[in-house]
Amino acid sequence: GEAGELAMNYLVYYPSNFDESKEYPVVMVLHGSGQMEFMPGYPSTDMIVKRNQAALAWAKDSENGINECIVVAPQISYYLTPDTPMWGGGAMLMPFGLAAYDLLENEFLAKDYVDEDRIYVTGLSLGGVGTYAMIGSHPETFAGAIIACGATYEDWYGGYDYSALAPLSGSIYLTHAKGDPEVDFSFY
């Protein structure tokens, strides 16, 4: 599908026993740099679920009747914004981060079958950076976040207001390896 003014590929998973009369949480999964679309159609949108299985992990549990949810997995198309091929930095969303948030807001939050009190975002590496930007710019939208190998890059993007995350206190989970060659652990 397309989201916002920027053409953005994305995948959506609905539980196999989806029932519009029920309310479901939504999990937005932001991929890392290895799952970007570098040229039209390459890699394909399904790469965001094949290479980085974060979106599949949520869907698999849901298929097993555990934590049923809707999973939204947008994809950055590098060739459309080569100067800013990121979800965001600091608490600032960049074009694809804005498009991903618009997708969430316009295609899901308005639906009766979405539980607006259970909207989550998660991301790995570049997606972790985007997760910080997403919750930093719209903390009121999210019930929680999981950030894997992400950083705020606050020095590059004019600081990061951690106090804005107060509504998410206790609902943000961070994980990072000290030996990460891409996102330096010292950012923590």
CSV table of N, CA and C in Angstrom, one decimal, residues 57-162:
chain,number,residue,atom,x,y,z
A,57,ALA,N,7.5,-12.5,14.5
A,57,ALA,CA,7.4,-13.0,15.9
A,57,ALA,C,6.0,-12.6,16.5
A,58,TRP,N,5.6,-11.4,16.2
A,58,TRP,CA,4.3,-10.9,16.7
A,58,TRP,C,3.2,-11.7,16.0
A,59,ALA,N,3.3,-11.9,14.7
A,59,ALA,CA,2.2,-12.6,14.0
A,59,ALA,C,2.1,-14.1,14.4
A,60,LYS,N,3.3,-14.7,14.6
A,60,LYS,CA,3.3,-16.1,15.0
A,60,LYS,C,2.6,-16.3,16.3
A,61,ASP,N,2.8,-15.5,17.3
A,61,ASP,CA,2.1,-15.6,18.6
A,61,ASP,C,0.6,-15.4,18.4
A,62,SER,N,0.3,-14.4,17.6
A,62,SER,CA,-1.1,-14.1,17.3
A,62,SER,C,-1.8,-15.3,16.7
A,63,GLU,N,-1.2,-15.9,15.7
A,63,GLU,CA,-1.7,-17.1,15.1
A,63,GLU,C,-2.0,-18.2,16.0
A,64,ASN,N,-1.2,-18.3,17.1
A,64,ASN,CA,-1.3,-19.3,18.1
A,64,ASN,C,-2.3,-18.9,19.2
A,65,GLY,N,-3.0,-17.8,19.0
A,65,GLY,CA,-4.0,-17.4,19.9
A,65,GLY,C,-3.4,-16.6,21.1
A,66,ILE,N,-2.2,-16.3,21.1
A,66,ILE,CA,-1.5,-15.6,22.2
A,66,ILE,C,-1.3,-14.2,21.8
A,67,ASN,N,-1.7,-13.3,22.6
A,67,ASN,CA,-1.5,-11.8,22.3
A,67,ASN,C,-1.9,-11.5,20.9
A,68,GLU,N,-3.2,-11.8,20.5
A,68,GLU,CA,-3.6,-11.5,19.2
A,68,GLU,C,-3.5,-10.0,18.9
A,69,CYS,N,-3.0,-9.7,17.7
A,69,CYS,CA,-2.7,-8.3,17.4
A,69,CYS,C,-2.7,-8.1,15.9
A,70,ILE,N,-2.7,-6.8,15.5
A,70,ILE,CA,-2.5,-6.4,14.1
A,70,ILE,C,-1.1,-5.9,14.0
A,71,VAL,N,-0.3,-6.4,13.0
A,71,VAL,CA,1.1,-6.0,12.9
A,71,VAL,C,1.2,-5.2,11.6
A,72,VAL,N,1.8,-4.0,11.7
A,72,VAL,CA,2.0,-3.1,10.6
A,72,VAL,C,3.5,-3.0,10.4
A,73,ALA,N,4.0,-3.3,9.2
A,73,ALA,CA,5.4,-3.3,8.9
A,73,ALA,C,5.7,-2.4,7.6
A,74,PRO,N,6.0,-1.1,7.8
A,74,PRO,CA,6.3,-0.3,6.7
A,74,PRO,C,7.7,-0.5,6.2
A,75,GLN,N,8.0,0.0,5.0
A,75,GLN,CA,9.3,-0.2,4.4
A,75,GLN,C,9.8,1.2,3.8
A,76,ILE,N,11.1,1.5,4.2
A,76,ILE,CA,11.7,2.7,3.6
A,76,ILE,C,12.2,2.4,2.2
A,77,SER,N,11.9,3.3,1.3
A,77,SER,CA,12.4,3.2,-0.1
A,77,SER,C,13.6,4.2,-0.2
A,78,TYR,N,14.8,3.7,-0.1
A,78,TYR,CA,16.0,4.6,-0.1
A,78,TYR,C,16.0,5.5,-1.3
A,79,TYR,N,15.7,5.0,-2.5
A,79,TYR,CA,15.9,5.8,-3.7
A,79,TYR,C,14.9,7.0,-3.8
A,80,LEU,N,13.9,7.0,-2.9
A,80,LEU,CA,13.0,8.1,-2.9
A,80,LEU,C,13.5,9.3,-2.1
A,81,THR,N,14.3,9.0,-1.0
A,81,THR,CA,14.8,10.0,-0.1
A,81,THR,C,16.2,9.7,0.2
A,82,PRO,N,17.2,9.7,-0.8
A,82,PRO,CA,18.5,9.3,-0.5
A,82,PRO,C,19.3,10.1,0.5
A,83,ASP,N,18.8,11.4,0.7
A,83,ASP,CA,19.4,12.2,1.7
A,83,ASP,C,19.0,12.0,3.1
A,84,THR,N,17.8,11.4,3.3
A,84,THR,CA,17.3,11.1,4.6
A,84,THR,C,16.6,9.7,4.6
A,85,PRO,N,17.4,8.6,4.4
A,85,PRO,CA,16.8,7.3,4.4
A,85,PRO,C,16.6,6.7,5.8
A,86,MET,N,15.9,7.4,6.6
A,86,MET,CA,15.8,7.0,8.0
A,86,MET,C,14.3,7.2,8.4
A,87,TRP,N,13.9,6.6,9.5
A,87,TRP,CA,12.6,6.8,10.1
A,87,TRP,C,12.6,8.2,10.8
A,88,GLY,N,13.8,8.5,11.5
A,88,GLY,CA,13.9,9.7,12.2
A,88,GLY,C,15.2,9.7,13.0
A,89,GLY,N,15.4,10.8,13.7
A,89,GLY,CA,16.6,10.9,14.6
A,89,GLY,C,16.2,11.9,15.7
A,90,GLY,N,16.8,11.6,16.9
A,90,GLY,CA,16.3,12.3,18.1
A,90,GLY,C,14.9,12.1,18.2
A,91,ALA,N,14.1,13.2,18.5
A,91,ALA,CA,12.6,13.1,18.6
A,91,ALA,C,12.0,13.6,17.3
A,92,MET,N,12.7,13.7,16.2
A,92,MET,CA,12.2,14.2,15.0
A,92,MET,C,12.0,13.1,13.9
A,93,LEU,N,10.8,13.0,13.4
A,93,LEU,CA,10.5,12.1,12.4
A,93,LEU,C,10.9,12.6,11.0
A,94,MET,N,11.5,11.8,10.2
A,94,MET,CA,11.9,12.2,8.9
A,94,MET,C,10.8,11.7,7.9
A,95,PRO,N,11.0,12.0,6.6
A,95,PRO,CA,9.8,11.7,5.7
A,95,PRO,C,9.2,10.3,5.8
A,96,PHE,N,10.0,9.2,5.9
A,96,PHE,CA,9.4,7.9,6.1
A,96,PHE,C,8.8,7.6,7.5
A,97,GLY,N,9.4,8.3,8.5
A,97,GLY,CA,8.8,8.2,9.8
A,97,GLY,C,7.5,8.9,9.9
A,98,LEU,N,7.4,10.1,9.2
A,98,LEU,CA,6.1,10.8,9.1
A,98,LEU,C,5.1,10.0,8.4
A,99,ALA,N,5.5,9.3,7.3
A,99,ALA,CA,4.6,8.5,6.5
A,99,ALA,C,4.1,7.3,7.3
A,100,ALA,N,5.0,6.7,8.1
A,100,ALA,CA,4.7,5.5,8.9
A,100,ALA,C,3.7,6.0,10.0
A,101,TYR,N,3.9,7.1,10.6
A,101,TYR,CA,3.0,7.6,11.6
A,101,TYR,C,1.6,7.9,11.0
A,102,ASP,N,1.7,8.6,9.8
A,102,ASP,CA,0.4,8.9,9.1
A,102,ASP,C,-0.4,7.6,8.8
A,103,LEU,N,0.3,6.6,8.4
A,103,LEU,CA,-0.3,5.3,8.1
A,103,LEU,C,-1.0,4.8,9.4
A,104,LEU,N,-0.3,4.8,10.5
A,104,LEU,CA,-0.8,4.3,11.7
A,104,LEU,C,-2.1,5.1,12.1
A,105,GLU,N,-1.9,6.5,12.0
A,105,GLU,CA,-3.0,7.4,12.4
A,105,GLU,C,-4.2,7.3,11.5
A,106,ASN,N,-4.0,7.3,10.2
A,106,ASN,CA,-5.1,7.4,9.3
A,106,ASN,C,-5.7,6.0,8.9
A,107,GLU,N,-4.9,4.9,8.9
A,107,GLU,CA,-5.5,3.6,8.5
A,107,GLU,C,-5.8,2.7,9.6
A,108,PHE,N,-5.4,3.0,10.8
A,108,PHE,CA,-5.6,2.1,11.9
A,108,PHE,C,-6.3,2.7,13.2
A,109,LEU,N,-5.8,3.9,13.6
A,109,LEU,CA,-6.3,4.4,14.9
A,109,LEU,C,-7.8,4.8,14.8
A,110,ALA,N,-8.3,5.1,13.6
A,110,ALA,CA,-9.7,5.4,13.4
A,110,ALA,C,-10.6,4.2,13.3
A,111,LYS,N,-10.1,3.0,13.3
A,111,LYS,CA,-10.9,1.8,13.1
A,111,LYS,C,-11.5,1.4,14.5
A,112,ASP,N,-12.7,1.0,14.4
A,112,ASP,CA,-13.4,0.5,15.7
A,112,ASP,C,-12.7,-0.8,16.2
A,113,TYR,N,-12.1,-1.6,15.4
A,113,TYR,CA,-11.5,-2.8,15.8
A,113,TYR,C,-10.1,-2.6,16.4
A,114,VAL,N,-9.6,-1.4,16.5
A,114,VAL,CA,-8.3,-1.1,17.0
A,114,VAL,C,-8.4,-0.5,18.4
A,115,ASP,N,-7.7,-1.1,19.4
A,115,ASP,CA,-7.7,-0.7,20.8
A,115,ASP,C,-6.7,0.5,20.9
A,116,GLU,N,-7.1,1.7,20.9
A,116,GLU,CA,-6.2,2.8,20.9
A,116,GLU,C,-5.4,3.0,22.1
A,117,ASP,N,-5.7,2.2,23.2
A,117,ASP,CA,-4.9,2.2,24.4
A,117,ASP,C,-3.8,1.2,24.3
A,118,ARG,N,-3.7,0.4,23.2
A,118,ARG,CA,-2.7,-0.6,23.1
A,118,ARG,C,-2.0,-0.5,21.7
A,119,ILE,N,-1.4,0.6,21.5
A,119,ILE,CA,-0.6,0.8,20.3
A,119,ILE,C,0.9,0.8,20.7
A,120,TYR,N,1.6,-0.1,20.0
A,120,TYR,CA,3.0,-0.3,20.3
A,120,TYR,C,3.9,-0.1,19.1
A,121,VAL,N,5.2,0.2,19.3
A,121,VAL,CA,6.1,0.4,18.2
A,121,VAL,C,7.4,-0.3,18.7
A,122,THR,N,8.0,-1.0,17.7
A,122,THR,CA,9.3,-1.6,18.0
A,122,THR,C,10.2,-1.5,16.7
A,123,GLY,N,11.5,-1.6,17.0
A,123,GLY,CA,12.4,-1.5,15.8
A,123,GLY,C,13.8,-2.0,16.2
A,124,LEU,N,14.5,-2.4,15.2
A,124,LEU,CA,15.8,-2.9,15.3
A,124,LEU,C,16.8,-2.0,14.6
A,125,SER,N,17.9,-1.6,15.2
A,125,SER,CA,18.9,-0.8,14.6
A,125,SER,C,18.4,0.5,14.1
A,126,LEU,N,18.4,0.7,12.8
A,126,LEU,CA,17.8,1.9,12.2
A,126,LEU,C,16.3,2.0,12.7
A,127,GLY,N,15.6,0.9,12.8
A,127,GLY,CA,14.2,0.9,13.3
A,127,GLY,C,14.2,1.2,14.8
A,128,GLY,N,15.2,0.9,15.5
A,128,GLY,CA,15.3,1.3,16.9
A,128,GLY,C,15.5,2.8,17.0
A,129,VAL,N,16.3,3.4,16.1
A,129,VAL,CA,16.5,4.9,16.1
A,129,VAL,C,15.1,5.5,15.8
A,130,GLY,N,14.4,4.9,14.8
A,130,GLY,CA,13.1,5.4,14.4
A,130,GLY,C,12.0,5.2,15.6
A,131,THR,N,12.2,4.2,16.3
A,131,THR,CA,11.3,4.0,17.5
A,131,THR,C,11.5,5.1,18.5
A,132,TYR,N,12.7,5.4,18.8
A,132,TYR,CA,13.0,6.6,19.7
A,132,TYR,C,12.3,7.8,19.1
A,133,ALA,N,12.5,8.1,17.8
A,133,ALA,CA,11.9,9.3,17.2
A,133,ALA,C,10.3,9.2,17.3
A,134,MET,N,9.8,8.0,17.0
A,134,MET,CA,8.3,7.9,17.0
A,134,MET,C,7.7,8.2,18.4
A,135,ILE,N,8.3,7.6,19.5
A,135,ILE,CA,7.8,7.8,20.8
A,135,ILE,C,8.2,9.2,21.3
A,136,GLY,N,9.3,9.7,20.8
A,136,GLY,CA,9.7,11.1,21.3
A,136,GLY,C,8.8,12.1,20.7
A,137,SER,N,8.3,11.9,19.5
A,137,SER,CA,7.4,12.9,18.8
A,137,SER,C,5.9,12.7,19.1
A,138,HIS,N,5.5,11.5,19.4
A,138,HIS,CA,4.1,11.2,19.7
A,138,HIS,C,4.0,10.2,20.9
A,139,PRO,N,4.5,10.6,22.1
A,139,PRO,CA,4.4,9.7,23.2
A,139,PRO,C,3.0,9.4,23.6
A,140,GLU,N,2.0,10.3,23.3
A,140,GLU,CA,0.6,10.1,23.7
A,140,GLU,C,0.0,8.9,23.0
A,141,THR,N,0.5,8.6,21.8
A,141,THR,CA,-0.1,7.6,21.0
A,141,THR,C,0.2,6.2,21.5
A,142,PHE,N,1.4,6.0,22.1
A,142,PHE,CA,1.9,4.6,22.3
A,142,PHE,C,1.7,4.2,23.7
A,143,ALA,N,1.4,2.9,23.9
A,143,ALA,CA,1.3,2.3,25.2
A,143,ALA,C,2.7,1.7,25.6
A,144,GLY,N,3.6,1.5,24.7
A,144,GLY,CA,4.9,1.0,25.0
A,144,GLY,C,5.7,0.8,23.7
A,145,ALA,N,7.0,0.5,24.0
A,145,ALA,CA,8.0,0.4,22.9
A,145,ALA,C,9.0,-0.6,23.2
A,146,ILE,N,9.6,-1.3,22.2
A,146,ILE,CA,10.7,-2.2,22.4
A,146,ILE,C,11.8,-1.6,21.4
A,147,ILE,N,12.9,-1.3,21.9
A,147,ILE,CA,14.0,-0.7,21.1
A,147,ILE,C,15.2,-1.7,21.1
A,148,ALA,N,15.5,-2.2,20.0
A,148,ALA,CA,16.7,-3.1,19.9
A,148,ALA,C,17.8,-2.4,19.1
A,149,CYS,N,18.9,-2.3,19.8
A,149,CYS,CA,20.1,-1.7,19.1
A,149,CYS,C,19.8,-0.3,18.5
A,150,GLY,N,19.1,0.5,19.1
A,150,GLY,CA,18.8,1.8,18.6
A,150,GLY,C,19.5,2.9,19.4
A,151,ALA,N,19.5,4.1,19.0
A,151,ALA,CA,20.1,5.2,19.7
A,151,ALA,C,19.3,6.5,19.3
A,152,THR,N,19.4,7.5,20.2
A,152,THR,CA,18.6,8.7,19.9
A,152,THR,C,19.4,9.6,19.0
A,153,TYR,N,20.7,9.4,18.9
A,153,TYR,CA,21.6,10.4,18.2
A,153,TYR,C,21.3,11.8,18.5
A,154,GLU,N,21.0,12.0,19.8
A,154,GLU,CA,20.6,13.4,20.2
A,154,GLU,C,21.6,14.5,19.9
A,155,ASP,N,22.9,14.2,19.9
A,155,ASP,CA,23.9,15.2,19.5
A,155,ASP,C,23.7,15.7,18.1
A,156,TRP,N,23.2,14.8,17.2
A,156,TRP,CA,23.1,15.1,15.8
A,156,TRP,C,21.8,15.8,15.5
A,157,TYR,N,20.8,15.6,16.3
A,157,TYR,CA,19.4,16.1,16.0
A,157,TYR,C,18.9,17.1,17.0
A,158,GLY,N,19.7,17.8,17.7
A,158,GLY,CA,19.3,18.8,18.6
A,158,GLY,C,18.7,18.4,19.9
A,159,GLY,N,19.2,17.3,20.4
A,159,GLY,CA,18.8,16.9,21.8
A,159,GLY,C,17.6,15.9,21.7
A,160,TYR,N,17.3,15.4,22.9
A,160,TYR,CA,16.2,14.5,23.0
A,160,TYR,C,15.6,14.7,24.4
A,161,ASP,N,14.3,15.0,24.4
A,161,ASP,CA,13.6,15.3,25.6
A,161,ASP,C,13.1,14.1,26.3
A,162,TYR,N,13.9,13.4,27.1
A,162,TYR,CA,13.5,12.2,27.7
A,162,TYR,C,12.2,12.4,28.6
